[in-house]
Amino acid sequence: MSRDWHEWHREYDDPVSPLSRRLATVRSALASVLASVPASRPVRLLSLCSGDGRDTLPVLAESSAPVSGVLVELDAELAARARAGAPAGIEVRTADAGTTASYADAAPVDVLMLCGIFGNVTDSDVARTVAAAPSLLTPGGHVIWTRGASVPHDPTSYDGDPSELVRSLFVQTGFEEVAFVRPDDASFRVGVARWPGPAGSPEPGRRLFAFV
Ligand SMILES: C[S@@+](CC[C@H](N)C(=O)[O-])C[C@H]1O[C@@H](n2cnc3c(N)ncnc32)[C@H](O)[C@@H]1O
């Protein structure tokens, strides 16, 4: 992997860091999505590149909605931390989230977390992942995604804020934008998109992205 992801997670220890603000925004988005799902059955969740689960597990602990699902994280230590804090019904897999082989059996889900991915992969991988997202979702399922505006990107492909590319890809794919958070004083961006189409069925063993 290209970065020290343990070091990256340590920025969460500073409660006023931009990353901690991003964390609060993602958690709040997840809480809103969970509250919007009808209570007739457990909510199904899939988090790719889930880190130590900090953006997800505390929200599940506070939610009244029963949630089952899968977190996928490549780093064994971060995955173990997530596993230690995961409630019943949440499985943490130490696996490559870049291929659907690691989680095709868990789809379709009501909530797909794509946080901390899009700034670490090529724009074509972003496009491939967004295009494949419907295959992982239930009708009315939501995606929560992030993209840092200051993360380097290919300036020849578009001008300005790279999160705009992500937003437009979701809309072109047929998603409805539910929320988009772009603080004036921080470079993180958080989006929530809803899939209005039919239930998905992922192609097993399809590579969507690889960290660069
Ligand atoms: C930017 S962090 C995001 C963590 C978490 N989603 C969050 O927002 O707090 C990226 C995470 O992706 C993990 N990662 C990198 N490549 C991966 C892959 N191919 N499959 C699964 N996880 C991967 C890293 O170990 C790291 O924990």
PDB file of C-alpha atoms and ligand atoms in Angstrom:
ATOM      1  CA  MET A   1       0.000   0.000   0.000  1.00  0.00           C
ATOM      2  CA  SER A   2       1.178   3.509  -0.792  1.00  0.00           C
ATOM      3  CA  ARG A   3       0.560   5.195   2.581  1.00  0.00           C
ATOM      4  CA  ASP A   4       0.883   4.525   6.272  1.00  0.00           C
ATOM      5  CA  TRP A   5      -2.789   4.074   7.061  1.00  0.00           C
ATOM      6  CA  HIS A   6      -2.089   3.709  10.783  1.00  0.00           C
ATOM      7  CA  GLU A   7      -0.599   7.204  10.771  1.00  0.00           C
ATOM      8  CA  TRP A   8      -3.576   8.428   8.706  1.00  0.00           C
ATOM      9  CA  HIS A   9      -5.999   7.116  11.342  1.00  0.00           C
ATOM     10  CA  ARG A  10      -4.105   8.968  14.091  1.00  0.00           C
ATOM     11  CA  GLU A  11      -5.426  12.292  12.766  1.00  0.00           C
ATOM     12  CA  TYR A  12      -8.789  11.139  14.101  1.00  0.00           C
ATOM     13  CA  ASP A  13      -7.312  11.462  17.614  1.00  0.00           C
ATOM     14  CA  ASP A  14      -7.354  15.254  17.260  1.00  0.00           C
ATOM     15  CA  PRO A  15     -11.040  16.140  17.692  1.00  0.00           C
ATOM     16  CA  VAL A  16     -10.732  19.398  15.750  1.00  0.00           C
ATOM     17  CA  SER A  17      -8.703  18.086  12.814  1.00  0.00           C
ATOM     18  CA  PRO A  18     -10.324  18.318   9.362  1.00  0.00           C
ATOM     19  CA  LEU A  19     -10.385  14.514   9.293  1.00  0.00           C
ATOM     20  CA  SER A  20     -12.345  14.444  12.544  1.00  0.00           C
ATOM     21  CA  ARG A  21     -14.783  16.953  11.062  1.00  0.00           C
ATOM     22  CA  ARG A  22     -15.115  14.711   8.027  1.00  0.00           C
ATOM     23  CA  LEU A  23     -15.706  11.759  10.373  1.00  0.00           C
ATOM     24  CA  ALA A  24     -18.533  13.603  12.135  1.00  0.00           C
ATOM     25  CA  THR A  25     -20.096  14.448   8.760  1.00  0.00           C
ATOM     26  CA  VAL A  26     -19.910  10.830   7.558  1.00  0.00           C
ATOM     27  CA  ARG A  27     -21.359   9.523  10.821  1.00  0.00           C
ATOM     28  CA  SER A  28     -24.198  11.992  10.673  1.00  0.00           C
ATOM     29  CA  ALA A  29     -24.923  11.009   7.050  1.00  0.00           C
ATOM     30  CA  LEU A  30     -24.976   7.335   8.026  1.00  0.00           C
ATOM     31  CA  ALA A  31     -27.278   8.011  10.992  1.00  0.00           C
ATOM     32  CA  SER A  32     -29.699   9.864   8.678  1.00  0.00           C
ATOM     33  CA  VAL A  33     -29.675   7.063   6.123  1.00  0.00           C
ATOM     34  CA  LEU A  34     -30.281   4.412   8.806  1.00  0.00           C
ATOM     35  CA  ALA A  35     -33.177   6.442  10.166  1.00  0.00           C
ATOM     36  CA  SER A  36     -34.719   6.628   6.689  1.00  0.00           C
ATOM     37  CA  VAL A  37     -34.814   2.860   6.057  1.00  0.00           C
ATOM     38  CA  PRO A  38     -38.206   1.251   6.913  1.00  0.00           C
ATOM     39  CA  ALA A  39     -37.925  -0.810  10.091  1.00  0.00           C
ATOM     40  CA  SER A  40     -39.493  -3.928   8.543  1.00  0.00           C
ATOM     41  CA  ARG A  41     -36.165  -5.779   8.262  1.00  0.00           C
ATOM     42  CA  PRO A  42     -32.505  -5.374   9.284  1.00  0.00           C
ATOM     43  CA  VAL A  43     -30.568  -2.817   7.265  1.00  0.00           C
ATOM     44  CA  ARG A  44     -27.779  -4.356   5.195  1.00  0.00           C
ATOM     45  CA  LEU A  45     -24.489  -2.456   5.028  1.00  0.00           C
ATOM     46  CA  LEU A  46     -21.219  -2.823   3.134  1.00  0.00           C
ATOM     47  CA  SER A  47     -18.188  -0.657   3.857  1.00  0.00           C
ATOM     48  CA  LEU A  48     -15.227  -0.862   1.465  1.00  0.00           C
ATOM     49  CA  CYS A  49     -11.754   0.140   2.705  1.00  0.00           C
ATOM     50  CA  SER A  50     -13.345   0.442   6.107  1.00  0.00           C
ATOM     51  CA  GLY A  51     -10.203   1.204   8.105  1.00  0.00           C
ATOM     52  CA  ASP A  52     -10.783   0.589  11.803  1.00  0.00           C
ATOM     53  CA  GLY A  53     -14.518   1.057  11.352  1.00  0.00           C
ATOM     54  CA  ARG A  54     -14.630   4.384  13.121  1.00  0.00           C
ATOM     55  CA  ASP A  55     -16.948   5.976  10.593  1.00  0.00           C
ATOM     56  CA  THR A  56     -19.468   3.160  10.912  1.00  0.00           C
ATOM     57  CA  LEU A  57     -19.388   1.142  14.145  1.00  0.00           C
ATOM     58  CA  PRO A  58     -20.197   3.937  16.650  1.00  0.00           C
ATOM     59  CA  VAL A  59     -23.213   4.914  14.536  1.00  0.00           C
ATOM     60  CA  LEU A  60     -24.472   1.329  14.508  1.00  0.00           C
ATOM     61  CA  ALA A  61     -24.044   1.170  18.283  1.00  0.00           C
ATOM     62  CA  GLU A  62     -26.306   4.205  18.711  1.00  0.00           C
ATOM     63  CA  SER A  63     -28.858   3.338  16.058  1.00  0.00           C
ATOM     64  CA  SER A  64     -32.137   1.667  16.931  1.00  0.00           C
ATOM     65  CA  ALA A  65     -32.169   0.035  13.481  1.00  0.00           C
ATOM     66  CA  PRO A  66     -30.884  -3.544  13.432  1.00  0.00           C
ATOM     67  CA  VAL A  67     -27.995  -3.649  10.953  1.00  0.00           C
ATOM     68  CA  SER A  68     -26.114  -6.567   9.450  1.00  0.00           C
ATOM     69  CA  GLY A  69     -23.304  -6.451   6.975  1.00  0.00           C
ATOM     70  CA  VAL A  70     -19.677  -6.551   6.028  1.00  0.00           C
ATOM     71  CA  LEU A  71     -16.669  -4.270   6.464  1.00  0.00           C
ATOM     72  CA  VAL A  72     -13.724  -4.940   4.116  1.00  0.00           C
ATOM     73  CA  GLU A  73     -10.230  -3.748   5.041  1.00  0.00           C
ATOM     74  CA  LEU A  74      -6.876  -4.923   3.694  1.00  0.00           C
ATOM     75  CA  ASP A  75      -4.697  -3.992   6.674  1.00  0.00           C
ATOM     76  CA  ALA A  76      -4.857  -6.833   9.212  1.00  0.00           C
ATOM     77  CA  GLU A  77      -4.313  -4.642  12.274  1.00  0.00           C
ATOM     78  CA  LEU A  78      -6.945  -2.072  11.318  1.00  0.00           C
ATOM     79  CA  ALA A  79      -9.348  -4.877  10.446  1.00  0.00           C
ATOM     80  CA  ALA A  80      -8.693  -6.513  13.818  1.00  0.00           C
ATOM     81  CA  ARG A  81      -9.485  -3.245  15.595  1.00  0.00           C
ATOM     82  CA  ALA A  82     -12.749  -2.993  13.694  1.00  0.00           C
ATOM     83  CA  ARG A  83     -13.567  -6.630  14.440  1.00  0.00           C
ATOM     84  CA  ALA A  84     -13.016  -6.047  18.142  1.00  0.00           C
ATOM     85  CA  GLY A  85     -15.597  -3.253  18.127  1.00  0.00           C
ATOM     86  CA  ALA A  86     -18.101  -4.793  15.745  1.00  0.00           C
ATOM     87  CA  PRO A  87     -21.564  -5.723  17.044  1.00  0.00           C
ATOM     88  CA  ALA A  88     -23.252  -9.039  16.292  1.00  0.00           C
ATOM     89  CA  GLY A  89     -24.264  -9.207  12.648  1.00  0.00           C
ATOM     90  CA  ILE A  90     -21.287  -7.217  11.392  1.00  0.00           C
ATOM     91  CA  GLU A  91     -18.494  -9.256   9.821  1.00  0.00           C
ATOM     92  CA  VAL A  92     -15.092  -7.665   9.256  1.00  0.00           C
ATOM     93  CA  ARG A  93     -13.149  -9.216   6.390  1.00  0.00           C
ATOM     94  CA  THR A  94      -9.405  -8.738   6.004  1.00  0.00           C
ATOM     95  CA  ALA A  95      -9.502  -8.628   2.230  1.00  0.00           C
ATOM     96  CA  ASP A  96      -9.003  -6.608  -0.946  1.00  0.00           C
ATOM     97  CA  ALA A  97     -12.023  -4.343  -1.370  1.00  0.00           C
ATOM     98  CA  GLY A  98     -10.934  -3.501  -4.908  1.00  0.00           C
ATOM     99  CA  THR A  99     -12.498  -6.715  -6.194  1.00  0.00           C
ATOM    100  CA  THR A 100     -16.117  -7.765  -5.836  1.00  0.00           C
ATOM    101  CA  ALA A 101     -14.856 -11.273  -5.062  1.00  0.00           C
ATOM    102  CA  SER A 102     -14.363 -10.093  -1.469  1.00  0.00           C
ATOM    103  CA  TYR A 103     -18.016  -9.139  -0.872  1.00  0.00           C
ATOM    104  CA  ALA A 104     -20.259 -10.154  -3.809  1.00  0.00           C
ATOM    105  CA  ASP A 105     -22.035 -12.599  -1.479  1.00  0.00           C
ATOM    106  CA  ALA A 106     -23.000  -9.724   0.857  1.00  0.00           C
ATOM    107  CA  ALA A 107     -24.805  -7.699  -1.836  1.00  0.00           C
ATOM    108  CA  PRO A 108     -27.222  -6.144  -2.482  1.00  0.00           C
ATOM    109  CA  VAL A 109     -27.073  -3.772   0.471  1.00  0.00           C
ATOM    110  CA  ASP A 110     -29.081  -0.793   1.683  1.00  0.00           C
ATOM    111  CA  VAL A 111     -26.000   1.262   2.553  1.00  0.00           C
ATOM    112  CA  LEU A 112     -22.688   1.240   0.692  1.00  0.00           C
ATOM    113  CA  MET A 113     -19.845   3.164   2.334  1.00  0.00           C
ATOM    114  CA  LEU A 114     -17.141   4.382  -0.076  1.00  0.00           C
ATOM    115  CA  CYS A 115     -15.179   6.620   2.282  1.00  0.00           C
ATOM    116  CA  GLY A 116     -11.491   7.357   1.841  1.00  0.00           C
ATOM    117  CA  ILE A 117     -11.259   5.618  -1.531  1.00  0.00           C
ATOM    118  CA  PHE A 118     -11.759   8.092  -4.371  1.00  0.00           C
ATOM    119  CA  GLY A 119      -8.720  10.251  -3.547  1.00  0.00           C
ATOM    120  CA  ASN A 120      -6.486   7.180  -3.623  1.00  0.00           C
ATOM    121  CA  VAL A 121      -7.411   5.633  -6.964  1.00  0.00           C
ATOM    122  CA  THR A 122      -7.301   6.768 -10.586  1.00  0.00           C
ATOM    123  CA  ASP A 123     -10.198   8.659 -12.110  1.00  0.00           C
ATOM    124  CA  SER A 124     -10.986   5.647 -14.288  1.00  0.00           C
ATOM    125  CA  ASP A 125     -11.227   3.498 -11.166  1.00  0.00           C
ATOM    126  CA  VAL A 126     -13.548   6.104  -9.628  1.00  0.00           C
ATOM    127  CA  ALA A 127     -15.733   5.884 -12.743  1.00  0.00           C
ATOM    128  CA  ARG A 128     -15.642   2.073 -12.726  1.00  0.00           C
ATOM    129  CA  THR A 129     -16.591   1.941  -9.036  1.00  0.00           C
ATOM    130  CA  VAL A 130     -19.470   4.404  -9.383  1.00  0.00           C
ATOM    131  CA  ALA A 131     -20.744   2.531 -12.460  1.00  0.00           C
ATOM    132  CA  ALA A 132     -20.678  -0.740 -10.491  1.00  0.00           C
ATOM    133  CA  ALA A 133     -22.356   0.711  -7.383  1.00  0.00           C
ATOM    134  CA  PRO A 134     -25.937  -0.077  -8.553  1.00  0.00           C
ATOM    135  CA  SER A 135     -24.968  -3.740  -8.781  1.00  0.00           C
ATOM    136  CA  LEU A 136     -24.263  -3.671  -5.038  1.00  0.00           C
ATOM    137  CA  LEU A 137     -27.452  -1.902  -3.933  1.00  0.00           C
ATOM    138  CA  THR A 138     -31.067  -2.634  -3.103  1.00  0.00           C
ATOM    139  CA  PRO A 139     -33.762  -0.428  -4.668  1.00  0.00           C
ATOM    140  CA  GLY A 140     -33.586   2.860  -2.757  1.00  0.00           C
ATOM    141  CA  GLY A 141     -30.138   1.941  -1.393  1.00  0.00           C
ATOM    142  CA  HIS A 142     -27.723   4.722  -0.471  1.00  0.00           C
ATOM    143  CA  VAL A 143     -24.045   5.345  -1.101  1.00  0.00           C
ATOM    144  CA  ILE A 144     -22.037   7.516   1.289  1.00  0.00           C
ATOM    145  CA  TRP A 145     -18.795   8.667  -0.313  1.00  0.00           C
ATOM    146  CA  THR A 146     -15.932  11.055   0.365  1.00  0.00           C
ATOM    147  CA  ARG A 147     -13.373  12.849  -1.750  1.00  0.00           C
ATOM    148  CA  GLY A 148     -10.722  15.273  -0.540  1.00  0.00           C
ATOM    149  CA  ALA A 149     -10.480  18.393  -2.694  1.00  0.00           C
ATOM    150  CA  SER A 150      -6.788  18.858  -1.944  1.00  0.00           C
ATOM    151  CA  VAL A 151      -5.761  15.326  -2.870  1.00  0.00           C
ATOM    152  CA  PRO A 152      -3.737  15.435  -6.091  1.00  0.00           C
ATOM    153  CA  HIS A 153      -5.590  14.445  -9.210  1.00  0.00           C
ATOM    154  CA  ASP A 154      -4.995  14.545 -12.927  1.00  0.00           C
ATOM    155  CA  PRO A 155      -5.441  18.238 -13.848  1.00  0.00           C
ATOM    156  CA  THR A 156      -5.699  17.393 -17.539  1.00  0.00           C
ATOM    157  CA  SER A 157      -8.966  15.527 -17.058  1.00  0.00           C
ATOM    158  CA  TYR A 158     -10.938  18.402 -15.488  1.00  0.00           C
ATOM    159  CA  ASP A 159     -10.522  21.708 -13.686  1.00  0.00           C
ATOM    160  CA  GLY A 160     -11.366  22.517 -10.135  1.00  0.00           C
ATOM    161  CA  ASP A 161     -12.698  20.392  -7.318  1.00  0.00           C
ATOM    162  CA  PRO A 162     -12.326  16.646  -8.028  1.00  0.00           C
ATOM    163  CA  SER A 163     -15.428  15.897  -5.971  1.00  0.00           C
ATOM    164  CA  GLU A 164     -17.449  17.465  -8.798  1.00  0.00           C
ATOM    165  CA  LEU A 165     -16.341  14.602 -11.022  1.00  0.00           C
ATOM    166  CA  VAL A 166     -17.626  12.111  -8.443  1.00  0.00           C
ATOM    167  CA  ARG A 167     -20.940  13.939  -8.096  1.00  0.00           C
ATOM    168  CA  SER A 168     -21.461  14.019 -11.841  1.00  0.00           C
ATOM    169  CA  LEU A 169     -20.558  10.337 -12.212  1.00  0.00           C
ATOM    170  CA  PHE A 170     -23.237   9.368  -9.685  1.00  0.00           C
ATOM    171  CA  VAL A 171     -25.846  11.490 -11.454  1.00  0.00           C
ATOM    172  CA  GLN A 172     -24.860  10.134 -14.903  1.00  0.00           C
ATOM    173  CA  THR A 173     -25.197   6.592 -13.522  1.00  0.00           C
ATOM    174  CA  GLY A 174     -28.779   7.331 -12.490  1.00  0.00           C
ATOM    175  CA  PHE A 175     -28.373   8.124  -8.783  1.00  0.00           C
ATOM    176  CA  GLU A 176     -30.277  10.888  -7.033  1.00  0.00           C
ATOM    177  CA  GLU A 177     -28.101  13.201  -4.967  1.00  0.00           C
ATOM    178  CA  VAL A 178     -29.421  13.283  -1.405  1.00  0.00           C
ATOM    179  CA  ALA A 179     -26.707  15.428   0.195  1.00  0.00           C
ATOM    180  CA  PHE A 180     -23.374  16.983  -0.609  1.00  0.00           C
ATOM    181  CA  VAL A 181     -21.251  18.658   2.101  1.00  0.00           C
ATOM    182  CA  ARG A 182     -18.532  21.061   0.993  1.00  0.00           C
ATOM    183  CA  PRO A 183     -17.281  23.199   3.900  1.00  0.00           C
ATOM    184  CA  ASP A 184     -15.827  26.603   2.971  1.00  0.00           C
ATOM    185  CA  ASP A 185     -12.931  26.167   5.382  1.00  0.00           C
ATOM    186  CA  ALA A 186     -11.923  22.526   4.833  1.00  0.00           C
ATOM    187  CA  SER A 187     -11.064  20.398   1.824  1.00  0.00           C
ATOM    188  CA  PHE A 188     -13.082  17.301   2.630  1.00  0.00           C
ATOM    189  CA  ARG A 189     -16.249  16.547   0.687  1.00  0.00           C
ATOM    190  CA  VAL A 190     -18.965  14.085   1.664  1.00  0.00           C
ATOM    191  CA  GLY A 191     -21.740  12.952  -0.635  1.00  0.00           C
ATOM    192  CA  VAL A 192     -24.852  10.840  -0.226  1.00  0.00           C
ATOM    193  CA  ALA A 193     -26.542   9.372  -3.291  1.00  0.00           C
ATOM    194  CA  ARG A 194     -29.666   7.220  -3.599  1.00  0.00           C
ATOM    195  CA  TRP A 195     -30.161   4.448  -6.139  1.00  0.00           C
ATOM    196  CA  PRO A 196     -33.758   4.543  -7.435  1.00  0.00           C
ATOM    197  CA  GLY A 197     -33.382   1.547  -9.753  1.00  0.00           C
ATOM    198  CA  PRO A 198     -33.791  -2.215  -9.349  1.00  0.00           C
ATOM    199  CA  ALA A 199     -31.899  -4.525  -6.994  1.00  0.00           C
ATOM    200  CA  GLY A 200     -28.348  -5.147  -8.047  1.00  0.00           C
ATOM    201  CA  SER A 201     -26.418  -8.328  -8.550  1.00  0.00           C
ATOM    202  CA  PRO A 202     -22.647  -7.873  -8.660  1.00  0.00           C
ATOM    203  CA  GLU A 203     -20.403  -9.508 -11.183  1.00  0.00           C
ATOM    204  CA  PRO A 204     -18.250 -11.789  -9.002  1.00  0.00           C
ATOM    205  CA  GLY A 205     -14.509 -11.295  -9.237  1.00  0.00           C
ATOM    206  CA  ARG A 206     -14.700  -7.895 -10.976  1.00  0.00           C
ATOM    207  CA  ARG A 207     -11.857  -5.455 -10.210  1.00  0.00           C
ATOM    208  CA  LEU A 208     -13.222  -1.997  -9.470  1.00  0.00           C
ATOM    209  CA  PHE A 209     -10.175  -0.174  -8.123  1.00  0.00           C
ATOM    210  CA  ALA A 210      -6.631  -0.429  -6.806  1.00  0.00           C
ATOM    211  CA  PHE A 211      -4.963   2.156  -4.584  1.00  0.00           C
ATOM    212  CA  VAL A 212      -2.156   4.046  -6.339  1.00  0.00           C
TER     213      VAL A 212
HETATM  214  C1  LIG B   1      -8.345   6.742   3.747  1.00  0.00           C
HETATM  215  S1  LIG B   1      -8.499   5.284   4.734  1.00  0.00           S
HETATM  216  C2  LIG B   1     -10.254   5.256   4.997  1.00  0.00           C
HETATM  217  C3  LIG B   1     -10.683   4.470   6.192  1.00  0.00           C
HETATM  218  C4  LIG B   1     -12.170   4.620   6.539  1.00  0.00           C
HETATM  219  N1  LIG B   1     -13.040   4.298   5.409  1.00  0.00           N
HETATM  220  C5  LIG B   1     -12.445   6.021   7.012  1.00  0.00           C
HETATM  221  O1  LIG B   1     -12.885   6.843   6.190  1.00  0.00           O
HETATM  222  O2  LIG B   1     -12.211   6.289   8.194  1.00  0.00           O
HETATM  223  C6  LIG B   1      -8.262   4.069   3.496  1.00  0.00           C
HETATM  224  C7  LIG B   1      -8.264   2.643   4.004  1.00  0.00           C
HETATM  225  O3  LIG B   1      -8.259   1.753   2.891  1.00  0.00           O
HETATM  226  C8  LIG B   1      -7.459   0.625   3.206  1.00  0.00           C
HETATM  227  N2  LIG B   1      -7.136  -0.014   1.921  1.00  0.00           N
HETATM  228  C9  LIG B   1      -6.242   0.361   0.980  1.00  0.00           C
HETATM  229  N3  LIG B   1      -6.300  -0.453  -0.086  1.00  0.00           N
HETATM  230  C10 LIG B   1      -7.268  -1.362   0.187  1.00  0.00           C
HETATM  231  C11 LIG B   1      -7.834  -2.464  -0.530  1.00  0.00           C
HETATM  232  N4  LIG B   1      -7.416  -2.801  -1.747  1.00  0.00           N
HETATM  233  N5  LIG B   1      -8.816  -3.178   0.057  1.00  0.00           N
HETATM  234  C12 LIG B   1      -9.265  -2.870   1.296  1.00  0.00           C
HETATM  235  N6  LIG B   1      -8.776  -1.828   2.027  1.00  0.00           N
HETATM  236  C13 LIG B   1      -7.804  -1.093   1.476  1.00  0.00           C
HETATM  237  C14 LIG B   1      -6.310   1.208   3.988  1.00  0.00           C
HETATM  238  O4  LIG B   1      -5.671   0.223   4.762  1.00  0.00           O
HETATM  239  C15 LIG B   1      -7.044   2.268   4.824  1.00  0.00           C
HETATM  240  O5  LIG B   1      -7.460   1.730   6.058  1.00  0.00           O
END
